[in-house]
Amino acid sequence: MLSGRRLDLLDPSPLDVEIEDIAHGLARVARWNGQTSGDWAYSVAEHSLLVEALAAELKLERRWRLGALLHDAPEYVIGDLITPFKAVVGSDYKALENRLQAAVHIRFGLPGELPAGVAAKIKRADRQAAYLEATQLAGFAETEAKRLFTPGRSVPQLRLSPISPEEAKQRFLARFGELWEG
């Protein structure tokens, strides 16, 4: 990592997780494999900020909104695989992702595995974010996006506009600083 940390992907230690590495990596990982409109690729850091904002709309407590912000944190080292490809890769990939997620959570004062109700709200916010991204940036028709991402009845109408990796990194770090009680 740029911080100088070495992260063992098979046995990640929370002590080797740094928020600057996460923000830097996520700001440079493109959602939708880069197949989005705009001057910049829409990054996982931007997606994470959107999911956290939508989780706030769902009345998720501040502590758990940190979990929403970090919900895709493992992608700072393993990238953002599209859902159909994750299914093909299988359970080994999911196990790796879960180990990384637990290390991130523990590093920042969250339980390794979030409570089921919290995880469900974050997943709902994630589906809403995917719907907004699909319809505004990735060329999906509303009917197709609703079928694929099942965002629920009411999705806040937020306007998305991709930003530079550096701006995404700085916004991610700023929001992290507001949410983390460390």
Coordinates of C-alpha atoms in Angstrom, one line a residue:
M1 CA 0.0 0.0 0.0
L2 CA 1.1 3.6 -0.5
S3 CA 1.2 4.0 3.3
G4 CA 3.9 1.3 3.4
R5 CA 1.6 -1.3 5.0
R6 CA 1.7 -4.8 3.7
L7 CA -1.7 -6.4 3.7
D8 CA -1.9 -10.2 3.8
L9 CA -5.0 -10.9 1.6
L10 CA -5.5 -14.4 3.0
D11 CA -5.2 -13.3 6.6
P12 CA -5.7 -9.5 6.8
S13 CA -4.9 -7.8 10.0
P14 CA -6.9 -4.7 11.1
L15 CA -3.5 -3.2 12.1
D16 CA -2.5 -3.1 8.4
V17 CA -5.6 -1.2 7.3
E18 CA -5.2 2.6 6.8
I19 CA -8.1 4.8 5.8
E20 CA -5.8 6.8 3.4
D21 CA -5.1 3.6 1.5
I22 CA -8.8 2.8 1.3
A23 CA -9.7 6.3 0.1
H24 CA -6.9 6.3 -2.4
G25 CA -7.7 2.9 -3.8
L26 CA -11.5 3.4 -4.0
A27 CA -11.2 6.8 -5.7
R28 CA -9.3 5.0 -8.5
V29 CA -11.5 2.0 -8.9
A30 CA -14.2 2.5 -11.5
R31 CA -17.8 1.3 -11.0
W32 CA -19.5 -0.3 -13.9
N33 CA -16.1 -1.3 -15.3
G34 CA -15.7 2.3 -16.3
Q35 CA -18.7 2.1 -18.6
T36 CA -20.3 5.4 -17.4
S37 CA -20.9 8.8 -18.9
G38 CA -19.0 11.9 -17.8
D39 CA -15.5 13.3 -17.9
W40 CA -14.3 10.9 -15.2
A41 CA -15.0 7.3 -14.4
Y42 CA -17.6 7.0 -11.5
S43 CA -15.5 5.6 -8.7
V44 CA -16.2 3.2 -5.8
A45 CA -15.4 6.1 -3.4
E46 CA -18.2 8.2 -5.0
H47 CA -20.5 5.1 -4.8
S48 CA -19.6 4.7 -1.1
L49 CA -20.5 8.3 -0.4
L50 CA -23.8 7.9 -2.2
V51 CA -24.6 4.7 -0.2
E52 CA -23.9 6.4 3.1
A53 CA -26.1 9.4 2.1
L54 CA -28.9 7.0 1.2
A55 CA -28.4 5.1 4.4
A56 CA -28.9 8.3 6.3
E57 CA -32.2 8.8 4.4
L58 CA -33.2 5.3 5.7
K59 CA -32.6 6.6 9.2
L60 CA -29.5 4.4 9.9
E61 CA -27.7 5.6 13.0
R62 CA -24.4 7.6 12.6
R63 CA -22.3 4.7 13.8
W64 CA -23.7 2.3 11.3
R65 CA -23.4 4.9 8.5
L66 CA -19.7 4.4 8.9
G67 CA -20.4 0.8 8.0
A68 CA -22.3 2.0 4.9
L69 CA -19.4 4.3 3.9
L70 CA -17.0 1.3 4.2
H71 CA -19.3 -1.3 2.7
D72 CA -17.2 -1.8 -0.4
A73 CA -13.8 -1.1 1.3
P74 CA -12.3 -4.4 0.3
E75 CA -12.4 -3.2 -3.3
Y76 CA -9.4 -0.9 -2.5
V77 CA -7.2 -3.9 -3.0
I78 CA -9.3 -6.5 -4.9
G79 CA -11.1 -4.1 -7.3
D80 CA -14.8 -3.9 -8.2
L81 CA -16.0 -7.1 -9.9
I82 CA -19.4 -6.8 -11.5
T83 CA -22.0 -8.9 -9.7
P84 CA -22.4 -11.6 -12.4
F85 CA -18.7 -12.2 -12.4
K86 CA -18.6 -12.5 -8.6
A87 CA -21.2 -15.3 -9.0
V88 CA -18.9 -17.1 -11.5
V89 CA -15.9 -16.7 -9.3
G90 CA -17.8 -18.2 -6.4
S91 CA -17.5 -18.7 -2.6
D92 CA -13.7 -18.4 -2.4
Y93 CA -14.0 -14.8 -3.6
K94 CA -16.8 -14.0 -1.2
A95 CA -14.7 -15.5 1.7
L96 CA -11.7 -13.3 0.8
E97 CA -14.0 -10.3 0.5
N98 CA -15.6 -11.1 3.9
R99 CA -12.2 -11.4 5.6
L100 CA -11.0 -8.1 4.3
Q101 CA -14.3 -6.4 5.3
A102 CA -14.1 -7.8 8.8
A103 CA -10.5 -6.4 9.2
V104 CA -11.7 -3.0 8.0
H105 CA -14.6 -3.0 10.3
I106 CA -12.6 -4.0 13.3
R107 CA -9.9 -1.4 12.5
F108 CA -12.5 1.3 12.7
G109 CA -14.4 0.2 15.8
L110 CA -17.3 -1.8 14.1
P111 CA -18.0 -5.5 14.7
G112 CA -16.4 -7.8 12.1
E113 CA -19.9 -8.7 10.9
L114 CA -22.6 -6.0 11.1
P115 CA -26.0 -6.8 12.7
A116 CA -28.5 -8.3 10.2
G117 CA -30.9 -5.3 10.4
V118 CA -28.0 -2.9 9.8
A119 CA -26.6 -4.9 6.9
A120 CA -30.1 -5.1 5.3
K121 CA -30.5 -1.3 5.4
I122 CA -27.0 -0.8 3.9
K123 CA -27.9 -3.4 1.2
R124 CA -31.1 -1.4 0.4
A125 CA -29.1 1.8 0.2
D126 CA -26.6 0.0 -2.1
R127 CA -29.4 -1.2 -4.4
Q128 CA -30.8 2.4 -4.5
A129 CA -27.4 3.7 -5.4
A130 CA -27.0 1.1 -8.1
Y131 CA -30.4 2.1 -9.5
L132 CA -29.4 5.8 -9.6
E133 CA -26.0 5.0 -11.1
A134 CA -27.5 2.7 -13.7
T135 CA -30.2 5.2 -14.9
Q136 CA -28.1 8.3 -14.7
L137 CA -24.6 7.2 -15.7
A138 CA -24.6 3.6 -17.2
G139 CA -27.3 3.9 -19.8
F140 CA -30.0 1.6 -18.3
A141 CA -33.7 2.3 -18.9
E142 CA -35.7 2.8 -15.7
T143 CA -37.7 -0.4 -16.1
E144 CA -34.6 -2.5 -16.6
A145 CA -32.8 -0.9 -13.6
K146 CA -35.9 -1.4 -11.4
R147 CA -36.0 -5.1 -12.3
L148 CA -32.3 -5.7 -11.8
F149 CA -31.6 -3.6 -8.7
T150 CA -35.0 -3.6 -6.9
P151 CA -34.4 -0.2 -5.3
G152 CA -37.8 -0.1 -3.4
R153 CA -40.7 2.2 -3.8
S154 CA -39.1 5.5 -3.0
V155 CA -35.6 6.4 -4.1
P156 CA -34.4 9.9 -3.3
Q157 CA -33.7 11.8 -6.5
L158 CA -30.1 12.7 -6.1
R159 CA -28.2 14.0 -9.2
L160 CA -25.0 12.2 -9.9
S161 CA -22.0 13.7 -11.6
P162 CA -18.6 11.9 -11.7
I163 CA -15.7 13.8 -10.1
S164 CA -11.9 13.5 -10.3
P165 CA -10.2 10.7 -8.3
E166 CA -8.5 13.3 -6.1
E167 CA -11.8 15.0 -5.3
A168 CA -13.4 11.7 -4.6
K169 CA -10.6 10.7 -2.3
Q170 CA -10.8 14.0 -0.3
R171 CA -14.6 13.8 0.0
F172 CA -14.4 10.2 1.2
L173 CA -11.7 11.1 3.8
A174 CA -13.8 14.1 4.9
R175 CA -16.9 12.1 5.4
F176 CA -15.0 9.3 7.1
G177 CA -13.6 12.0 9.5
E178 CA -17.2 13.2 10.3
L179 CA -18.5 9.7 11.0
W180 CA -15.6 7.9 12.8
E181 CA -15.4 8.3 16.5
G182 CA -11.8 7.0 16.7

